[in-house]
Each structure stands twice: as C-alpha cells, then as structure tokens.
PDB file of N, CA and C in Angstrom:
ATOM      1  N   MET A   1       0.842  -1.178   0.000  1.00 61.00           N
ATOM      2  CA  MET A   1       0.000   0.000   0.000  1.00 61.00           C
ATOM      3  C   MET A   1       0.891   1.245   0.000  1.00 61.00           C
ATOM      4  N   ALA A   2       0.631   2.137  -0.916  1.00 64.00           N
ATOM      5  CA  ALA A   2       1.423   3.362  -1.043  1.00 64.00           C
ATOM      6  C   ALA A   2       0.789   4.468  -0.212  1.00 64.00           C
ATOM      7  N   THR A   3       1.625   5.280   0.382  1.00 69.00           N
ATOM      8  CA  THR A   3       1.131   6.434   1.128  1.00 69.00           C
ATOM      9  C   THR A   3       1.514   7.700   0.393  1.00 69.00           C
ATOM     10  N   ALA A   4       0.633   8.669   0.462  1.00 70.00           N
ATOM     11  CA  ALA A   4       0.891   9.939  -0.205  1.00 70.00           C
ATOM     12  C   ALA A   4       1.869  10.763   0.621  1.00 70.00           C
ATOM     13  N   GLU A   5       2.797  11.390  -0.050  1.00 75.00           N
ATOM     14  CA  GLU A   5       3.754  12.252   0.630  1.00 75.00           C
ATOM     15  C   GLU A   5       3.103  13.612   0.858  1.00 75.00           C
ATOM     16  N   VAL A   6       3.167  14.102   2.077  1.00 77.00           N
ATOM     17  CA  VAL A   6       2.577  15.394   2.423  1.00 77.00           C
ATOM     18  C   VAL A   6       3.650  16.468   2.303  1.00 77.00           C
ATOM     19  N   LYS A   7       3.362  17.488   1.504  1.00 86.00           N
ATOM     20  CA  LYS A   7       4.323  18.584   1.316  1.00 86.00           C
ATOM     21  C   LYS A   7       4.173  19.572   2.454  1.00 86.00           C
ATOM     22  N   THR A   8       5.278  19.997   2.991  1.00 91.00           N
ATOM     23  CA  THR A   8       5.300  21.055   3.992  1.00 91.00           C
ATOM     24  C   THR A   8       5.662  22.348   3.280  1.00 91.00           C
ATOM     25  N   TYR A   9       4.781  23.336   3.395  1.00 93.00           N
ATOM     26  CA  TYR A   9       4.995  24.629   2.739  1.00 93.00           C
ATOM     27  C   TYR A   9       5.706  25.587   3.686  1.00 93.00           C
ATOM     28  N   THR A  10       6.369  26.561   3.100  1.00 93.00           N
ATOM     29  CA  THR A  10       7.077  27.591   3.857  1.00 93.00           C
ATOM     30  C   THR A  10       6.459  28.954   3.534  1.00 93.00           C
ATOM     31  N   PRO A  11       6.766  29.966   4.333  1.00 93.00           N
ATOM     32  CA  PRO A  11       6.294  31.314   3.996  1.00 93.00           C
ATOM     33  C   PRO A  11       6.751  31.762   2.597  1.00 93.00           C
ATOM     34  N   ALA A  12       7.935  31.344   2.169  1.00 93.00           N
ATOM     35  CA  ALA A  12       8.416  31.695   0.822  1.00 93.00           C
ATOM     36  C   ALA A  12       7.519  31.065  -0.247  1.00 93.00           C
ATOM     37  N   ASP A  13       7.063  29.823  -0.014  1.00 93.00           N
ATOM     38  CA  ASP A  13       6.142  29.174  -0.950  1.00 93.00           C
ATOM     39  C   ASP A  13       4.834  29.957  -1.035  1.00 93.00           C
ATOM     40  N   LEU A  14       4.346  30.414   0.102  1.00 90.00           N
ATOM     41  CA  LEU A  14       3.095  31.164   0.138  1.00 90.00           C
ATOM     42  C   LEU A  14       3.208  32.464  -0.647  1.00 90.00           C
ATOM     43  N   LEU A  15       4.339  33.136  -0.532  1.00 89.00           N
ATOM     44  CA  LEU A  15       4.544  34.387  -1.274  1.00 89.00           C
ATOM     45  C   LEU A  15       4.555  34.179  -2.783  1.00 89.00           C
ATOM     46  N   LYS A  16       4.976  33.009  -3.236  1.00 92.00           N
ATOM     47  CA  LYS A  16       5.061  32.731  -4.673  1.00 92.00           C
ATOM     48  C   LYS A  16       3.709  32.376  -5.292  1.00 92.00           C
ATOM     49  N   MET A  17       2.710  32.081  -4.464  1.00 90.00           N
ATOM     50  CA  MET A  17       1.402  31.659  -4.975  1.00 90.00           C
ATOM     51  C   MET A  17       0.604  32.860  -5.458  1.00 90.00           C
ATOM     52  N   PRO A  18       0.116  32.811  -6.702  1.00 87.00           N
ATOM     53  CA  PRO A  18      -0.601  33.964  -7.256  1.00 87.00           C
ATOM     54  C   PRO A  18      -1.952  34.238  -6.582  1.00 87.00           C
ATOM     55  N   ASP A  19      -2.649  33.213  -6.156  1.00 84.00           N
ATOM     56  CA  ASP A  19      -3.975  33.386  -5.553  1.00 84.00           C
ATOM     57  C   ASP A  19      -3.968  32.991  -4.085  1.00 84.00           C
ATOM     58  N   SER A  20      -3.101  33.611  -3.313  1.00 83.00           N
ATOM     59  CA  SER A  20      -2.987  33.231  -1.904  1.00 83.00           C
ATOM     60  C   SER A  20      -3.620  34.252  -0.960  1.00 83.00           C
ATOM     61  N   SER A  21      -4.514  35.104  -1.465  1.00 83.00           N
ATOM     62  CA  SER A  21      -5.068  36.163  -0.629  1.00 83.00           C
ATOM     63  C   SER A  21      -5.881  35.627   0.544  1.00 83.00           C
ATOM     64  N   ASN A  22      -6.524  34.462   0.387  1.00 88.00           N
ATOM     65  CA  ASN A  22      -7.314  33.890   1.477  1.00 88.00           C
ATOM     66  C   ASN A  22      -6.680  32.616   2.020  1.00 88.00           C
ATOM     67  N   ILE A  23      -5.381  32.483   1.862  1.00 92.00           N
ATOM     68  CA  ILE A  23      -4.675  31.290   2.319  1.00 92.00           C
ATOM     69  C   ILE A  23      -3.749  31.657   3.469  1.00 92.00           C
ATOM     70  N   GLU A  24      -3.829  30.879   4.547  1.00 93.00           N
ATOM     71  CA  GLU A  24      -2.914  31.024   5.665  1.00 93.00           C
ATOM     72  C   GLU A  24      -2.034  29.783   5.717  1.00 93.00           C
ATOM     73  N   LEU A  25      -0.957  29.882   6.431  1.00 93.00           N
ATOM     74  CA  LEU A  25      -0.025  28.774   6.568  1.00 93.00           C
ATOM     75  C   LEU A  25       0.004  28.381   8.040  1.00 93.00           C
ATOM     76  N   VAL A  26      -0.393  27.135   8.335  1.00 93.00           N
ATOM     77  CA  VAL A  26      -0.441  26.656   9.710  1.00 93.00           C
ATOM     78  C   VAL A  26       0.298  25.329   9.789  1.00 93.00           C
ATOM     79  N   HIS A  27       1.382  25.309  10.565  1.00 90.00           N
ATOM     80  CA  HIS A  27       2.210  24.096  10.715  1.00 90.00           C
ATOM     81  C   HIS A  27       2.670  23.565   9.359  1.00 90.00           C
ATOM     82  N   GLY A  28       2.949  24.471   8.416  1.00 91.00           N
ATOM     83  CA  GLY A  28       3.432  24.070   7.102  1.00 91.00           C
ATOM     84  C   GLY A  28       2.354  23.610   6.148  1.00 91.00           C
ATOM     85  N   GLU A  29       1.084  23.695   6.561  1.00 94.00           N
ATOM     86  CA  GLU A  29      -0.037  23.297   5.697  1.00 94.00           C
ATOM     87  C   GLU A  29      -0.819  24.527   5.262  1.00 94.00           C
ATOM     88  N   LEU A  30      -1.302  24.505   4.016  1.00 94.00           N
ATOM     89  CA  LEU A  30      -2.124  25.598   3.502  1.00 94.00           C
ATOM     90  C   LEU A  30      -3.538  25.450   4.041  1.00 94.00           C
ATOM     91  N   VAL A  31      -4.063  26.536   4.600  1.00 94.00           N
ATOM     92  CA  VAL A  31      -5.409  26.530   5.169  1.00 94.00           C
ATOM     93  C   VAL A  31      -6.170  27.703   4.569  1.00 94.00           C
ATOM     94  N   GLU A  32      -7.339  27.422   3.998  1.00 93.00           N
ATOM     95  CA  GLU A  32      -8.145  28.495   3.420  1.00 93.00           C
ATOM     96  C   GLU A  32      -8.874  29.240   4.522  1.00 93.00           C
ATOM     97  N   LYS A  33      -8.759  30.565   4.499  1.00 89.00           N
ATOM     98  CA  LYS A  33      -9.429  31.407   5.481  1.00 89.00           C
ATOM     99  C   LYS A  33     -10.854  31.656   5.007  1.00 89.00           C
ATOM    100  N   PRO A  34     -11.847  31.283   5.816  1.00 87.00           N
ATOM    101  CA  PRO A  34     -13.232  31.497   5.389  1.00 87.00           C
ATOM    102  C   PRO A  34     -13.569  32.988   5.327  1.00 87.00           C
ATOM    103  N   VAL A  35     -14.270  33.376   4.277  1.00 86.00           N
ATOM    104  CA  VAL A  35     -14.650  34.772   4.074  1.00 86.00           C
ATOM    105  C   VAL A  35     -16.117  34.810   3.689  1.00 86.00           C
ATOM    106  N   SER A  36     -16.828  35.794   4.219  1.00 92.00           N
ATOM    107  CA  SER A  36     -18.235  35.969   3.867  1.00 92.00           C
ATOM    108  C   SER A  36     -18.517  37.463   3.726  1.00 92.00           C
ATOM    109  N   ALA A  37     -19.698  37.772   3.242  1.00 95.00           N
ATOM    110  CA  ALA A  37     -20.082  39.182   3.116  1.00 95.00           C
ATOM    111  C   ALA A  37     -20.139  39.832   4.496  1.00 95.00           C
ATOM    112  N   LEU A  38     -20.637  39.106   5.482  1.00 95.00           N
ATOM    113  CA  LEU A  38     -20.725  39.651   6.840  1.00 95.00           C
ATOM    114  C   LEU A  38     -19.335  39.924   7.412  1.00 95.00           C
ATOM    115  N   SER A  39     -18.407  38.984   7.234  1.00 90.00           N
ATOM    116  CA  SER A  39     -17.054  39.204   7.754  1.00 90.00           C
ATOM    117  C   SER A  39     -16.382  40.382   7.048  1.00 90.00           C
ATOM    118  N   ALA A  40     -16.667  40.556   5.762  1.00 90.00           N
ATOM    119  CA  ALA A  40     -16.105  41.690   5.021  1.00 90.00           C
ATOM    120  C   ALA A  40     -16.672  43.016   5.537  1.00 90.00           C
ATOM    121  N   LEU A  41     -17.966  43.048   5.821  1.00 94.00           N
ATOM    122  CA  LEU A  41     -18.586  44.270   6.362  1.00 94.00           C
ATOM    123  C   LEU A  41     -18.000  44.625   7.729  1.00 94.00           C
ATOM    124  N   ILE A  42     -17.840  43.615   8.575  1.00 94.00           N
ATOM    125  CA  ILE A  42     -17.291  43.849   9.911  1.00 94.00           C
ATOM    126  C   ILE A  42     -15.841  44.320   9.802  1.00 94.00           C
ATOM    127  N   GLU A  43     -15.086  43.720   8.884  1.00 92.00           N
ATOM    128  CA  GLU A  43     -13.688  44.131   8.682  1.00 92.00           C
ATOM    129  C   GLU A  43     -13.610  45.604   8.294  1.00 92.00           C
ATOM    130  N   ILE A  44     -14.466  46.034   7.387  1.00 94.00           N
ATOM    131  CA  ILE A  44     -14.468  47.439   6.943  1.00 94.00           C
ATOM    132  C   ILE A  44     -14.817  48.371   8.098  1.00 94.00           C
ATOM    133  N   GLU A  45     -15.841  48.016   8.871  1.00 96.00           N
ATOM    134  CA  GLU A  45     -16.254  48.861   9.998  1.00 96.00           C
ATOM    135  C   GLU A  45     -15.140  49.000  11.031  1.00 96.00           C
ATOM    136  N   VAL A  46     -14.554  47.876  11.432  1.00 96.00           N
ATOM    137  CA  VAL A  46     -13.495  47.892  12.443  1.00 96.00           C
ATOM    138  C   VAL A  46     -12.262  48.630  11.909  1.00 96.00           C
ATOM    139  N   SER A  47     -11.893  48.342  10.660  1.00 95.00           N
ATOM    140  CA  SER A  47     -10.725  49.000  10.062  1.00 95.00           C
ATOM    141  C   SER A  47     -10.897  50.508  10.009  1.00 95.00           C
ATOM    142  N   THR A  48     -12.073  50.953   9.608  1.00 96.00           N
ATOM    143  CA  THR A  48     -12.345  52.387   9.487  1.00 96.00           C
ATOM    144  C   THR A  48     -12.239  53.080  10.841  1.00 96.00           C
ATOM    145  N   LYS A  49     -12.874  52.492  11.851  1.00 97.00           N
ATOM    146  CA  LYS A  49     -12.834  53.106  13.185  1.00 97.00           C
ATOM    147  C   LYS A  49     -11.400  53.141  13.738  1.00 97.00           C
ATOM    148  N   LEU A  50     -10.679  52.033  13.583  1.00 97.00           N
ATOM    149  CA  LEU A  50      -9.297  52.002  14.058  1.00 97.00           C
ATOM    150  C   LEU A  50      -8.425  53.001  13.312  1.00 97.00           C
ATOM    151  N   LYS A  51      -8.566  53.050  11.976  1.00 97.00           N
ATOM    152  CA  LYS A  51      -7.740  53.964  11.182  1.00 97.00           C
ATOM    153  C   LYS A  51      -8.024  55.414  11.547  1.00 97.00           C
ATOM    154  N   ASN A  52      -9.298  55.767  11.688  1.00 98.00           N
ATOM    155  CA  ASN A  52      -9.641  57.138  12.059  1.00 98.00           C
ATOM    156  C   ASN A  52      -9.021  57.519  13.403  1.00 98.00           C
ATOM    157  N   PHE A  53      -9.101  56.608  14.375  1.00 98.00           N
ATOM    158  CA  PHE A  53      -8.519  56.885  15.694  1.00 98.00           C
ATOM    159  C   PHE A  53      -6.999  57.006  15.608  1.00 98.00           C
ATOM    160  N   CYS A  54      -6.373  56.036  14.951  1.00 97.00           N
ATOM    161  CA  CYS A  54      -4.907  56.030  14.864  1.00 97.00           C
ATOM    162  C   CYS A  54      -4.375  57.239  14.100  1.00 97.00           C
ATOM    163  N   ASP A  55      -5.070  57.617  13.033  1.00 97.00           N
ATOM    164  CA  ASP A  55      -4.651  58.797  12.270  1.00 97.00           C
ATOM    165  C   ASP A  55      -4.804  60.072  13.096  1.00 97.00           C
ATOM    166  N   ALA A  56      -5.907  60.184  13.813  1.00 98.00           N
ATOM    167  CA  ALA A  56      -6.165  61.389  14.601  1.00 98.00           C
ATOM    168  C   ALA A  56      -5.146  61.557  15.723  1.00 98.00           C
ATOM    169  N   HIS A  57      -4.725  60.441  16.302  1.00 98.00           N
ATOM    170  CA  HIS A  57      -3.793  60.494  17.433  1.00 98.00           C
ATOM    171  C   HIS A  57      -2.354  60.175  17.046  1.00 98.00           C
ATOM    172  N   LYS A  58      -2.148  59.873  15.773  1.00 97.00           N
ATOM    173  CA  LYS A  58      -0.808  59.551  15.254  1.00 97.00           C
ATOM    174  C   LYS A  58      -0.095  58.512  16.128  1.00 97.00           C
ATOM    175  N   VAL A  59      -0.805  57.395  16.371  1.00 97.00           N
ATOM    176  CA  VAL A  59      -0.266  56.380  17.281  1.00 97.00           C
ATOM    177  C   VAL A  59       0.101  55.058  16.611  1.00 97.00           C
ATOM    178  N   ALA A  60      -0.470  54.761  15.449  1.00 97.00           N
ATOM    179  CA  ALA A  60      -0.226  53.444  14.852  1.00 97.00           C
ATOM    180  C   ALA A  60      -0.608  53.441  13.386  1.00 97.00           C
ATOM    181  N   VAL A  61      -0.316  52.325  12.746  1.00 95.00           N
ATOM    182  CA  VAL A  61      -0.679  52.097  11.349  1.00 95.00           C
ATOM    183  C   VAL A  61      -1.654  50.922  11.325  1.00 95.00           C
ATOM    184  N   VAL A  62      -2.704  51.035  10.528  1.00 95.00           N
ATOM    185  CA  VAL A  62      -3.710  49.979  10.411  1.00 95.00           C
ATOM    186  C   VAL A  62      -3.574  49.327   9.043  1.00 95.00           C
ATOM    187  N   LEU A  63      -3.490  47.998   9.022  1.00 92.00           N
ATOM    188  CA  LEU A  63      -3.379  47.244   7.778  1.00 92.00           C
ATOM    189  C   LEU A  63      -4.568  46.312   7.607  1.00 92.00           C
ATOM    190  N   SER A  64      -4.875  45.997   6.360  1.00 86.00           N
ATOM    191  CA  SER A  64      -6.015  45.133   6.058  1.00 86.00           C
ATOM    192  C   SER A  64      -5.644  43.657   6.108  1.00 86.00           C
ATOM    193  N   SER A  65      -6.602  42.814   5.787  1.00 82.00           N
ATOM    194  CA  SER A  65      -6.420  41.359   5.869  1.00 82.00           C
ATOM    195  C   SER A  65      -5.552  40.784   4.758  1.00 82.00           C
ATOM    196  N   THR A  66      -5.164  41.586   3.791  1.00 81.00           N
ATOM    197  CA  THR A  66      -4.341  41.062   2.696  1.00 81.00           C
ATOM    198  C   THR A  66      -2.899  40.824   3.131  1.00 81.00           C
ATOM    199  N   ASN A  67      -2.531  41.334   4.286  1.00 83.00           N
ATOM    200  CA  ASN A  67      -1.160  41.190   4.772  1.00 83.00           C
ATOM    201  C   ASN A  67      -1.028  39.966   5.670  1.00 83.00           C
ATOM    202  N   GLY A  68      -0.102  39.107   5.324  1.00 87.00           N
ATOM    203  CA  GLY A  68       0.189  37.961   6.175  1.00 87.00           C
ATOM    204  C   GLY A  68       1.166  38.362   7.257  1.00 87.00           C
ATOM    205  N   ILE A  69       1.015  37.767   8.420  1.00 90.00           N
ATOM    206  CA  ILE A  69       1.887  38.078   9.539  1.00 90.00           C
ATOM    207  C   ILE A  69       2.593  36.810   9.999  1.00 90.00           C
ATOM    208  N   GLN A  70       3.911  36.878  10.021  1.00 89.00           N
ATOM    209  CA  GLN A  70       4.734  35.764  10.489  1.00 89.00           C
ATOM    210  C   GLN A  70       5.424  36.246  11.760  1.00 89.00           C
ATOM    211  N   CYS A  71       4.786  35.995  12.904  1.00 86.00           N
ATOM    212  CA  CYS A  71       5.319  36.521  14.168  1.00 86.00           C
ATOM    213  C   CYS A  71       5.328  35.456  15.262  1.00 86.00           C
ATOM    214  N   PHE A  72       5.523  34.229  14.843  1.00 88.00           N
ATOM    215  CA  PHE A  72       5.505  33.122  15.786  1.00 88.00           C
ATOM    216  C   PHE A  72       6.899  32.491  15.828  1.00 88.00           C
ATOM    217  N   PRO A  73       7.767  32.915  16.765  1.00 89.00           N
ATOM    218  CA  PRO A  73       9.152  32.434  16.781  1.00 89.00           C
ATOM    219  C   PRO A  73       9.277  30.913  16.878  1.00 89.00           C
ATOM    220  N   ASP A  74       8.358  30.276  17.570  1.00 92.00           N
ATOM    221  CA  ASP A  74       8.419  28.824  17.727  1.00 92.00           C
ATOM    222  C   ASP A  74       7.815  28.067  16.547  1.00 92.00           C
ATOM    223  N   GLU A  75       7.147  28.788  15.640  1.00 91.00           N
ATOM    224  CA  GLU A  75       6.512  28.149  14.486  1.00 91.00           C
ATOM    225  C   GLU A  75       6.846  28.946  13.225  1.00 91.00           C
ATOM    226  N   PRO A  76       8.016  28.721  12.644  1.00 90.00           N
ATOM    227  CA  PRO A  76       8.428  29.496  11.469  1.00 90.00           C
ATOM    228  C   PRO A  76       7.563  29.238  10.231  1.00 90.00           C
ATOM    229  N   ASN A  77       6.840  28.130  10.196  1.00 91.00           N
ATOM    230  CA  ASN A  77       5.971  27.842   9.053  1.00 91.00           C
ATOM    231  C   ASN A  77       4.517  28.173   9.355  1.00 91.00           C
ATOM    232  N   LYS A  78       4.318  29.274  10.078  1.00 93.00           N
ATOM    233  CA  LYS A  78       2.961  29.742  10.375  1.00 93.00           C
ATOM    234  C   LYS A  78       2.849  31.189   9.917  1.00 93.00           C
ATOM    235  N   VAL A  79       1.883  31.450   9.051  1.00 93.00           N
ATOM    236  CA  VAL A  79       1.579  32.802   8.580  1.00 93.00           C
ATOM    237  C   VAL A  79       0.071  32.971   8.698  1.00 93.00           C
ATOM    238  N   ARG A  80      -0.357  33.912   9.502  1.00 92.00           N
ATOM    239  CA  ARG A  80      -1.787  34.165   9.682  1.00 92.00           C
ATOM    240  C   ARG A  80      -2.150  35.480   9.004  1.00 92.00           C
ATOM    241  N   LYS A  81      -3.415  35.608   8.626  1.00 90.00           N
ATOM    242  CA  LYS A  81      -3.903  36.823   7.973  1.00 90.00           C
ATOM    243  C   LYS A  81      -5.098  37.341   8.767  1.00 90.00           C
ATOM    244  N   PRO A  82      -4.829  38.150   9.788  1.00 91.00           N
ATOM    245  CA  PRO A  82      -5.937  38.695  10.592  1.00 91.00           C
ATOM    246  C   PRO A  82      -6.770  39.667   9.774  1.00 91.00           C
ATOM    247  N   ASP A  83      -8.015  39.830  10.156  1.00 90.00           N
ATOM    248  CA  ASP A  83      -8.893  40.748   9.436  1.00 90.00           C
ATOM    249  C   ASP A  83      -8.368  42.179   9.479  1.00 90.00           C
ATOM    250  N   VAL A  84      -7.801  42.571  10.610  1.00 93.00           N
ATOM    251  CA  VAL A  84      -7.251  43.915  10.784  1.00 93.00           C
ATOM    252  C   VAL A  84      -6.004  43.798  11.644  1.00 93.00           C
ATOM    253  N   SER A  85      -4.966  44.541  11.289  1.00 93.00           N
ATOM    254  CA  SER A  85      -3.739  44.572  12.076  1.00 93.00           C
ATOM    255  C   SER A  85      -3.422  46.010  12.437  1.00 93.00           C
ATOM    256  N   VAL A  86      -2.948  46.205  13.657  1.00 94.00           N
ATOM    257  CA  VAL A  86      -2.551  47.534  14.108  1.00 94.00           C
ATOM    258  C   VAL A  86      -1.114  47.448  14.584  1.00 94.00           C
ATOM    259  N   PHE A  87      -0.257  48.263  13.977  1.00 92.00           N
ATOM    260  CA  PHE A  87       1.162  48.295  14.343  1.00 92.00           C
ATOM    261  C   PHE A  87       1.542  49.682  14.792  1.00 92.00           C
TER     262      PHE A  87
END
C-alpha cells in the first residue's frame, strides 16, 4: 500500500502563490481562510474606526487582511492573515 507524501509549505512558498489572498499557513499546511459578506462588512467597519482613531492620534498604522503576519518564533511555518492589524 502506497502512502501519499505530504508537502510542507514555507512562507516563501506562500509568497510565490498567485492566488494566496485567502490562504494562511499553519504548521506548514495551507489553510483556506473562510470569508463571507458579513465578515467583510465587519472588517471594513473595524478598520475604518481604528484607522480614524490612529490617524487622529498619530499612534499606529492599520493594515487590512491582505497582509500575512509571520510573528511566531516557535513556528516558522505559520503565517496568519488577521482581518485587521494595528502596528
């Protein structure tokens, strides 16, 4: 009986993918991020309020969900795409 070889992906592999806007990388596996009209509406509302506050107080930068974040030192093959990021 043959077993299928499972490919482990890296953040570099994810960057090379043309249609990876809704793909996250978890433990080296590609995971599709669920998206709906409701989640998109909530993302816009939260992003707008955060951006307006941050701009008015000059305290941070707000980024959308298209940006992947690799900030897990113990898991180098993990890239998450939060709906809104504040730096």
